[in-house]
Amino acid sequence: MSQAPAGTSVSTSPRPPAEAPPRHRWWVLAVIGVAQLMVVLDSTIVNIALPSAQKDLGFSDGDRQWIVTAYALAFGSLLLLGGRLADLFGRKMTFLVGLVGFAGASAVGGAASSFEMLVVSRAAQGLFGALLAPAALSLLTTTFTDAKERAKAFGVYGAIAGAGGAIGLLLGGVLTEHLDWRWTLYVNLVFAAVAFVGGAVLLQRTTRDRGVSIDIPGAVLVGGGLFCLVYGFSNAESHDWGSVATWGFLAAGAVLLAAFTWWQTRAAHPLLPLRILLDRNRGASFVSVLISGAGMFGVFLFLTYYLQQSLGYSPIKTGLAFLPMVASLMLTSTLASSVLIPRIGPKPIVPLGMGVAAAGMVWMTALDLSSGYATDVLPPLIVAGLGLGLVMAPAMSLATAGVHAKDSGVASATVNAMQQVGGSIGTALLNTLATGAATDYLVGRDPRDPAVQAQAGLEAYSTAYWWSAVFFVVGLVVSVVLYRRGAPATDPDAAPVVHM
């Protein structure tokens, strides 16, 4: 937590009863966890259902990527605006509106009769997810004000954020095999209904600050910049890096984000107050979430293809194969947030997690067509999970620690945006590199030979694992340099938020 600057008073007297932690705060955590799980698993739950949806609706292989990209584009480009709306209109109201909208968009997608209808519904899911995700994280931040309880809560939240993708793969496989691909969207109505009822009953209502307005120019600049960035990297999957559709959008995104940064120093009510980024631990956490989000796709995306295409696993068996990684991630996530970070701080823990995750990815490069699950796949999967747990929960917690209550929504949105943009960039880069490796392997060989095709796939996956390891090594270096030494400063009797 950042220290208060000179001239700023920080109360050290006991909290009055009005500021006592909510009685049902652990039930609030359960509600927020359900909502967060819904948002996170929707990034992967549709992936396994894509072949069935493509056959049913008759869209081409070239159009297939937009079922995934439409969600990522809307979600990533609107997160900061969603976070500010949560601050201005109240976190509870924004949370509930996001749930209703997400459920409605999911229902439309499940009933889609055309490719266009499905894409629009996925974009709408991303839009309402951009309202829901930052509101959920800021509610968690303001509900748990005790340092120890907050660490435990963020351990659970970080585990959900890290494991949601794997749970999505498992749930998507079960629903697709035993029901229909449309249920990968309809299932969100169940999650949303549970979270809505719990939120309406348990969450405390916050009043709107009518003295603050939305930074419209900032919203346009950052939304456009993130859109161009994600869209440019997405185009790299189907276009050459020299294509205008790739580098043109990437350049436009960089320019718009630079303009956004400049505008935030001039705006009367900035969308992202730069003071949020200036704390070293917070800035390091944002970068750590970005890098780990990119590296995680080496596990979720390419190992999924390896298990199904190289080893012949069914969708359900593939999802089950990820569960030990989920368990190891939850173990270290809780341990890091509740025990390690409060005692020794993030500087040794987050870099250690990055290094362990990198080791797990390097280990995966040895997988081949004869690899067994228990002897070859499971060990590196557990190692990667242990490393990710040491990174995700502490980074998400420290990214919002010490933020003024009125900025908690936008700080939470920034964390989610970093994870989403990191994942999008990781997908594009790793797919491009993997495809190039497979193409290079086929040079001078018969591409019609099944054995050659299988080996080309292994070359692609191995390349993706190596580059994922590189991402984590970069994260190790960055986190060592940026994080401050020592445990974050806490005062159990202090006011719940330090004014910055």
XYZ file of C-alpha atoms in Angstrom:
500
model
C 0.000 0.000 0.000
C 1.343 3.425 -0.840
C 2.106 5.897 1.898
C 0.085 9.087 2.287
C 1.923 12.175 1.032
C 2.866 15.062 3.239
C -0.062 17.125 4.370
C -2.512 14.220 4.154
C -3.978 12.963 7.379
C -4.597 9.275 7.886
C -6.898 8.309 10.730
C -5.491 5.731 13.122
C -8.503 5.655 15.423
C -10.765 2.611 15.503
C -13.424 2.498 12.835
C -16.860 3.691 13.864
C -19.676 1.195 13.611
C -20.737 2.623 10.233
C -17.424 1.520 8.754
C -17.454 -1.955 10.294
C -16.979 -4.774 7.777
C -20.267 -6.099 6.366
C -21.635 -9.023 8.394
C -22.190 -11.172 5.324
C -18.917 -10.312 3.617
C -17.948 -13.957 2.964
C -21.270 -14.511 1.233
C -20.503 -11.353 -0.751
C -17.232 -12.990 -1.790
C -19.207 -16.031 -2.996
C -21.506 -13.801 -5.069
C -18.584 -11.895 -6.585
C -16.779 -15.185 -7.229
C -19.735 -16.568 -9.200
C -19.923 -13.411 -11.327
C -16.171 -13.358 -11.932
C -16.166 -17.042 -12.855
C -18.893 -16.393 -15.431
C -16.926 -13.575 -17.051
C -13.591 -15.422 -17.064
C -14.790 -18.805 -18.264
C -16.638 -17.170 -21.156
C -13.244 -16.493 -22.682
C -12.746 -20.240 -23.189
C -16.070 -22.060 -22.792
C -17.113 -21.265 -26.371
C -13.814 -22.482 -27.849
C -14.620 -26.179 -27.536
C -18.130 -25.540 -28.905
C -16.877 -23.721 -32.021
C -16.747 -26.750 -34.373
C -20.355 -27.639 -33.516
C -21.514 -24.032 -33.850
C -19.711 -23.696 -37.188
C -21.385 -26.813 -38.538
C -24.795 -25.680 -37.296
C -24.645 -22.074 -38.546
C -22.466 -22.695 -41.618
C -19.804 -20.005 -41.242
C -16.328 -20.306 -42.730
C -12.984 -21.061 -41.098
C -11.939 -17.470 -41.776
C -14.944 -16.119 -39.857
C -14.528 -18.539 -36.973
C -12.073 -16.360 -35.039
C -14.628 -13.560 -34.675
C -16.731 -15.604 -32.266
C -13.841 -15.286 -29.823
C -12.430 -11.935 -30.939
C -15.763 -10.040 -30.747
C -15.921 -10.766 -27.013
C -12.287 -9.796 -26.413
C -12.548 -6.585 -28.442
C -15.611 -5.262 -26.629
C -14.421 -6.399 -23.224
C -10.880 -5.098 -23.480
C -11.697 -1.759 -25.095
C -14.532 -0.780 -22.725
C -13.153 -1.894 -19.360
C -11.840 1.490 -18.230
C -15.133 3.175 -19.071
C -16.954 0.418 -17.197
C -14.743 0.977 -14.162
C -15.456 4.687 -14.094
C -19.194 4.084 -14.505
C -19.007 1.836 -11.434
C -17.409 4.678 -9.492
C -19.935 7.266 -10.666
C -23.225 5.384 -10.590
C -22.541 3.021 -7.714
C -20.822 -0.340 -7.684
C -23.903 -2.343 -6.689
C -26.093 -0.863 -9.441
C -23.373 -1.311 -12.073
C -22.784 -4.899 -10.921
C -26.473 -5.808 -11.189
C -26.948 -4.084 -14.554
C -23.879 -5.917 -15.868
C -25.301 -9.249 -14.738
C -28.690 -8.657 -16.390
C -27.092 -7.463 -19.631
C -24.621 -10.351 -19.740
C -27.423 -12.849 -19.207
C -29.549 -11.235 -21.925
C -26.690 -11.255 -24.421
C -25.977 -14.911 -23.584
C -29.616 -15.831 -24.204
C -29.529 -14.116 -27.611
C -26.295 -15.914 -28.490
C -27.682 -19.282 -27.470
C -30.699 -18.714 -29.707
C -28.590 -17.373 -32.623
C -29.859 -18.393 -36.039
C -26.973 -16.841 -37.990
C -23.273 -16.085 -37.734
C -23.960 -12.340 -37.521
C -26.386 -12.783 -34.639
C -23.854 -14.865 -32.717
C -21.057 -12.320 -33.239
C -23.251 -9.411 -32.105
C -24.295 -11.317 -28.991
C -20.655 -12.082 -28.155
C -19.777 -8.396 -28.517
C -22.701 -7.529 -26.217
C -21.382 -10.046 -23.688
C -18.055 -8.232 -23.789
C -19.756 -4.856 -23.321
C -21.675 -5.929 -20.214
C -18.666 -7.885 -18.981
C -16.758 -4.580 -19.076
C -19.338 -3.206 -16.640
C -19.436 -6.309 -14.477
C -15.765 -7.210 -14.006
C -14.438 -3.914 -12.580
C -17.533 -3.479 -10.405
C -16.971 -6.971 -8.964
C -13.314 -6.346 -8.151
C -13.962 -2.900 -6.643
C -16.771 -4.384 -4.498
C -14.267 -6.914 -3.224
C -11.785 -4.131 -2.484
C -14.271 -2.032 -0.512
C -15.969 -4.975 1.255
C -12.823 -6.497 2.773
C -11.019 -3.750 4.670
C -9.191 -5.912 7.218
C -5.724 -6.735 5.885
C -5.792 -10.470 6.721
C -9.350 -11.015 5.510
C -8.647 -9.024 2.357
C -5.644 -11.229 1.599
C -7.756 -14.378 1.941
C -10.513 -12.893 -0.227
C -8.065 -11.963 -2.964
C -6.507 -15.417 -2.770
C -9.887 -16.905 -3.667
C -10.537 -14.235 -6.305
C -7.119 -14.688 -7.890
C -7.611 -18.452 -8.023
C -10.937 -17.949 -9.820
C -9.372 -15.493 -12.260
C -6.531 -17.875 -13.035
C -8.534 -21.092 -13.111
C -11.666 -19.836 -14.873
C -10.215 -20.562 -18.293
C -9.588 -24.215 -17.439
C -13.030 -24.565 -15.857
C -14.480 -23.103 -19.056
C -12.767 -25.794 -21.103
C -14.177 -28.546 -18.897
C -17.687 -27.100 -18.742
C -17.684 -26.387 -22.472
C -16.741 -29.988 -23.181
C -19.458 -31.406 -20.917
C -22.197 -29.163 -22.297
C -21.194 -29.672 -25.941
C -20.984 -33.467 -25.683
C -24.090 -34.090 -23.579
C -26.421 -31.226 -24.520
C -25.680 -28.802 -27.359
C -23.186 -26.047 -28.174
C -25.882 -23.447 -27.422
C -25.752 -24.419 -23.741
C -22.253 -22.999 -23.478
C -24.082 -19.653 -23.685
C -27.338 -20.565 -21.933
C -25.409 -21.716 -18.855
C -24.587 -18.063 -18.132
C -28.217 -17.473 -17.215
C -27.752 -19.805 -14.240
C -24.570 -18.038 -13.074
C -26.160 -14.611 -13.575
C -29.359 -15.517 -11.721
C -27.453 -16.797 -8.666
C -25.161 -13.748 -8.599
C -28.037 -11.295 -9.169
C -30.159 -12.626 -6.298
C -27.156 -12.717 -3.977
C -26.001 -9.257 -5.035
C -29.436 -7.671 -4.667
C -29.769 -9.057 -1.129
C -26.218 -8.792 0.231
C -24.432 -5.889 -1.446
C -24.468 -2.472 0.192
C -25.817 0.339 -1.948
C -23.489 3.255 -2.658
C -24.618 6.742 -3.624
C -23.777 8.400 -6.897
C -21.258 11.238 -6.863
C -23.179 13.843 -8.853
C -20.286 16.278 -8.740
C -18.167 14.190 -11.122
C -18.752 13.701 -14.842
C -17.516 11.061 -17.285
C -14.387 11.883 -19.265
C -15.879 11.379 -22.746
C -12.711 12.277 -24.750
C -10.659 9.975 -22.527
C -13.171 7.159 -22.981
C -13.041 7.549 -26.771
C -9.229 7.664 -26.852
C -8.585 4.680 -24.581
C -11.456 2.660 -26.018
C -10.246 3.308 -29.561
C -6.630 2.653 -28.609
C -7.344 -0.675 -26.923
C -9.680 -1.680 -29.754
C -7.000 -0.982 -32.378
C -4.366 -2.788 -30.330
C -6.438 -5.938 -29.806
C -7.773 -5.834 -33.371
C -4.281 -5.418 -34.829
C -2.880 -8.379 -32.917
C -5.962 -10.432 -33.806
C -5.366 -9.675 -37.493
C -1.832 -11.024 -37.144
C -3.386 -14.507 -36.930
C -4.893 -14.297 -40.430
C -2.708 -11.607 -42.082
C 1.018 -11.143 -42.454
C 2.760 -8.877 -39.949
C 3.550 -6.588 -42.884
C -0.132 -6.143 -43.685
C -1.649 -2.707 -43.156
C -4.502 -4.427 -41.339
C -1.944 -5.503 -38.731
C 0.692 -2.818 -38.298
C -1.665 0.011 -39.234
C -4.044 -0.800 -36.387
C -1.163 -1.417 -33.979
C 0.340 1.979 -34.821
C -3.046 3.679 -34.501
C -3.545 2.007 -31.128
C -0.166 3.243 -29.875
C -0.914 6.804 -31.018
C -4.378 6.823 -29.426
C -3.069 5.454 -26.118
C -0.289 8.061 -26.100
C -2.901 10.756 -26.733
C -5.017 9.300 -23.917
C -2.075 9.509 -21.494
C -1.515 13.157 -22.437
C -5.210 13.963 -22.092
C -5.373 12.471 -18.589
C -2.968 15.185 -17.413
C -5.354 17.858 -18.749
C -8.848 16.482 -18.046
C -10.825 17.931 -15.139
C -12.215 14.485 -14.255
C -9.777 11.995 -15.850
C -11.014 8.527 -16.727
C -7.774 7.019 -15.371
C -6.144 9.367 -12.838
C -2.426 8.910 -13.360
C -1.897 8.886 -9.594
C -3.243 5.322 -9.696
C -0.278 4.235 -11.836
C 2.484 6.021 -9.919
C 2.779 3.667 -6.938
C 5.627 1.219 -7.681
C 3.911 -1.894 -6.346
C 0.725 -1.051 -8.192
C 2.509 -0.365 -11.470
C 4.497 -3.583 -11.106
C 1.254 -5.475 -10.495
C -0.349 -4.082 -13.654
C 2.654 -5.171 -15.730
C 2.755 -8.596 -14.030
C -0.911 -9.236 -14.824
C -0.339 -8.166 -18.450
C 2.652 -10.471 -18.957
C 1.201 -13.467 -17.111
C -2.032 -13.076 -19.092
C -0.028 -13.388 -22.306
C 1.964 -16.372 -21.061
C -1.047 -18.266 -19.710
C -2.325 -18.870 -23.220
C 0.638 -21.161 -23.806
C -1.046 -23.471 -21.295
C -4.730 -23.080 -22.027
C -4.770 -22.712 -25.801
C -1.966 -24.859 -27.169
C -2.067 -27.613 -24.575
C -5.780 -27.946 -25.355
C -4.993 -28.485 -29.046
C -2.166 -30.876 -28.167
C -4.365 -33.031 -25.933
C -7.207 -33.221 -28.457
C -5.364 -33.339 -31.782
C -2.110 -35.077 -30.862
C -3.235 -37.407 -28.078
C -6.866 -37.805 -29.158
C -8.508 -36.643 -25.928
C -12.247 -35.872 -25.913
C -13.390 -32.369 -24.867
C -14.439 -33.638 -21.435
C -11.176 -35.536 -20.890
C -9.258 -32.415 -21.927
C -11.086 -30.309 -19.361
C -10.467 -32.902 -16.651
C -6.779 -32.939 -17.528
C -6.506 -29.283 -16.452
C -8.044 -29.782 -12.988
C -4.750 -30.597 -11.183
C -3.351 -27.333 -12.511
C -6.408 -25.533 -11.120
C -5.855 -27.148 -7.719
C -2.162 -26.200 -7.606
C -2.989 -22.652 -8.726
C -5.577 -22.257 -5.961
C -3.136 -23.621 -3.379
C -0.320 -21.174 -4.092
C -2.743 -18.315 -4.791
C -4.215 -18.563 -1.296
C -0.813 -19.183 0.311
C 0.757 -16.176 -1.393
C -2.035 -13.714 -0.564
C -2.727 -14.743 3.018
C 0.728 -15.793 4.286
C 3.685 -14.875 2.082
C 2.900 -11.357 0.841
C 1.923 -9.945 4.285
C 5.155 -11.329 5.775
C 7.868 -10.847 3.158
C 6.243 -8.746 0.430
C 5.844 -9.246 -3.316
C 9.437 -8.725 -4.463
C 10.570 -12.339 -3.914
C 7.154 -13.997 -4.403
C 5.944 -12.693 -7.782
C 9.338 -13.166 -9.514
C 9.489 -16.688 -8.043
C 6.062 -17.394 -9.537
C 7.198 -16.100 -12.922
C 10.275 -18.324 -12.805
C 8.324 -21.427 -11.771
C 5.758 -20.818 -14.540
C 8.594 -20.418 -17.069
C 10.091 -23.722 -15.903
C 6.747 -25.438 -16.387
C 6.486 -24.114 -19.947
C 10.032 -25.249 -20.812
C 9.198 -28.699 -19.407
C 6.197 -28.914 -21.755
C 8.436 -28.593 -24.816
C 9.422 -32.255 -24.267
C 5.865 -33.513 -24.924
C 5.509 -35.758 -27.985
C 3.033 -38.137 -29.636
C 3.782 -40.927 -27.157
C 3.614 -38.853 -23.956
C 1.522 -40.231 -21.112
C -0.648 -38.001 -18.957
C 0.547 -39.041 -15.488
C 4.243 -39.233 -16.365
C 4.679 -36.445 -18.943
C 1.739 -34.001 -19.044
C 0.738 -33.778 -15.384
C 4.084 -32.747 -13.789
C 4.724 -29.606 -15.922
C 1.026 -28.716 -15.724
C 1.178 -28.706 -11.911
C 4.423 -26.700 -11.956
C 2.873 -24.069 -14.238
C -0.161 -23.851 -11.957
C 1.996 -23.367 -8.876
C 3.822 -20.512 -10.580
C 0.679 -18.790 -11.863
C -0.868 -18.892 -8.393
C 2.142 -17.055 -6.956
C 1.657 -14.297 -9.541
C -2.053 -13.737 -10.150
C -3.564 -13.299 -6.670
C -0.801 -11.065 -5.215
C -0.682 -8.919 -8.348
C -4.452 -8.415 -8.426
C -4.557 -7.578 -4.736
C -1.661 -5.102 -4.802
C -2.962 -3.480 -7.995
C -5.914 -2.088 -6.029
C -4.347 -1.688 -2.567
C -4.346 1.849 -1.182
C -6.594 3.260 -3.898
C -9.158 5.856 -2.804
C -12.682 4.412 -2.720
C -13.810 6.728 -5.530
C -11.046 5.309 -7.774
C -11.481 1.634 -6.862
C -13.655 0.898 -9.901
C -11.223 2.314 -12.452
C -8.243 0.688 -10.710
C -10.055 -2.640 -10.833
C -10.893 -2.055 -14.491
C -7.237 -1.413 -15.262
C -6.291 -4.806 -13.782
C -8.919 -6.564 -15.879
C -7.895 -4.615 -18.986
C -4.268 -5.656 -18.486
C -5.257 -9.326 -18.228
C -7.561 -9.140 -21.261
C -5.141 -7.212 -23.479
C -2.279 -9.469 -22.351
C -4.303 -12.535 -23.265
C -5.223 -11.087 -26.666
C -1.632 -10.151 -27.433
C -0.422 -13.551 -26.253
C -2.949 -15.350 -28.457
C -1.942 -13.418 -31.558
C 1.812 -13.641 -31.023
C 1.858 -17.307 -30.048
C -0.489 -18.319 -32.869
C 1.636 -16.489 -35.417
C 4.885 -17.978 -34.117
C 3.397 -21.467 -33.858
C 1.966 -21.335 -37.371
C 5.326 -20.179 -38.724
C 7.108 -23.065 -36.992
C 4.680 -25.597 -38.462
C 5.065 -24.094 -41.945
C 8.857 -24.191 -41.705
C 8.754 -27.839 -40.654
C 6.643 -28.790 -43.697
C 9.188 -27.349 -46.146
C 10.586 -30.250 -48.173
C 8.177 -32.772 -46.601
C 4.899 -34.266 -47.785
C 2.111 -32.274 -46.045
C -0.396 -35.046 -46.900
C 1.449 -37.570 -44.738
C -0.433 -37.849 -41.380
C 2.828 -38.495 -39.536
C 4.352 -35.331 -40.995
C 1.249 -33.317 -40.077
C 1.345 -34.651 -36.514
C 5.017 -33.730 -36.127
C 4.368 -30.273 -37.559
C 1.738 -29.798 -34.876
C 4.254 -30.745 -32.192
C 6.714 -28.197 -33.608
C 4.001 -25.534 -33.394
C 3.102 -26.369 -29.798
C 6.733 -26.555 -28.690
C 7.409 -23.128 -30.200
C 4.412 -21.698 -28.331
C 5.650 -23.174 -25.032
C 9.149 -21.738 -25.540
C 7.796 -18.269 -26.222
C 5.409 -18.487 -23.276
C 8.464 -19.244 -21.158
C 10.123 -16.125 -22.605
C 7.106 -14.041 -21.558
C 7.405 -15.323 -17.995
C 11.159 -14.693 -17.899
C 10.527 -11.095 -18.975
C 7.923 -10.907 -16.207
C 10.485 -12.195 -13.716
C 12.951 -9.447 -14.628
C 10.331 -6.696 -14.638
C 8.846 -7.725 -11.283
C 12.287 -7.929 -9.659
C 13.091 -4.396 -10.825
C 9.748 -2.720 -10.084
C 8.422 -4.207 -6.851
C 9.508 -2.584 -3.596
C 11.279 -4.578 -0.917
C 9.423 -5.590 2.211
C 5.838 -6.323 3.095
C 3.151 -3.776 2.118
C 2.503 -1.300 4.922
C -0.682 -2.073 6.843
C -2.309 -0.670 9.952
C -5.155 -2.714 11.393
C -6.638 0.336 13.121
C -6.319 2.697 10.191
C -9.137 3.894 8.044
C -9.939 1.391 5.311
C -8.496 3.513 2.531
C -5.470 5.788 2.411
C -6.227 9.067 0.630
C -3.700 9.648 -2.114
